[in-house]
Amino acid sequence: PVGSRMGVAEDGEVLGNVSGGCVDAAVHEVALAVLAHGRPERHRYGVATDDVVAVGLMCGGEIEVYVERN
């Protein structure tokens, strides 16, 4: 649902999730990159994106995530 949050520590530990499914692994990788470079990123996953196969989002839905270092 809107407002879901996932925390990712620098050691990779995760607390929570944003989709409860296939997108979480992709968001985890983005979060680790944001932790490394410090710049926030926004990503959209859905059937209209090139990432659909990479994250396995075949349900026809769409999710947008904003990742920032906190």
XYZ file of C-alpha atoms in Angstrom:
70
model
C 0.000 0.000 0.000
C 0.973 3.662 -0.358
C 3.428 4.657 2.363
C 5.068 1.250 2.741
C 8.648 1.474 3.948
C 11.709 -0.696 3.901
C 14.844 0.127 5.854
C 18.204 -1.136 4.624
C 21.324 -0.900 6.768
C 24.820 -0.490 5.327
C 25.507 -4.157 6.123
C 22.500 -5.126 3.965
C 20.117 -5.974 6.812
C 16.486 -5.250 5.912
C 13.541 -4.184 8.040
C 10.108 -4.146 6.389
C 9.174 -4.355 2.710
C 7.574 -2.296 -0.018
C 5.812 -4.930 -2.076
C 5.917 -8.161 -0.137
C 7.225 -9.750 -3.303
C 9.387 -9.497 -6.357
C 10.214 -5.778 -6.221
C 11.825 -5.905 -2.773
C 15.066 -7.466 -4.046
C 15.449 -4.751 -6.699
C 14.715 -2.010 -4.150
C 17.276 -3.560 -1.793
C 19.946 -3.200 -4.498
C 18.928 0.423 -5.154
C 19.054 1.149 -1.417
C 22.593 -0.214 -1.143
C 23.638 2.009 -4.057
C 22.008 5.060 -2.450
C 23.816 4.289 0.793
C 27.089 4.214 -1.127
C 26.682 7.397 -3.192
C 24.262 9.357 -1.001
C 21.972 10.633 -3.776
C 18.243 9.820 -3.605
C 16.702 7.830 -6.470
C 13.164 7.249 -7.718
C 12.316 4.023 -9.564
C 9.122 2.766 -11.159
C 8.472 -0.920 -11.755
C 5.648 -2.235 -13.882
C 4.745 -3.880 -17.145
C 5.658 -0.751 -19.112
C 9.275 -0.714 -17.875
C 12.359 -2.537 -19.054
C 12.812 -3.777 -15.480
C 9.701 -5.972 -15.575
C 11.618 -9.138 -16.420
C 14.497 -8.272 -14.108
C 12.227 -8.041 -11.069
C 9.582 -10.520 -12.241
C 6.671 -8.052 -11.951
C 4.195 -9.903 -14.141
C 0.985 -9.096 -12.221
C 0.167 -6.110 -14.409
C 0.535 -3.662 -11.527
C 2.880 -0.757 -11.055
C 4.926 0.466 -8.112
C 7.007 3.604 -7.679
C 9.621 3.840 -4.934
C 11.654 6.741 -3.631
C 14.923 5.747 -1.955
C 16.913 8.138 0.193
C 19.659 7.917 2.749
C 18.339 8.699 6.198
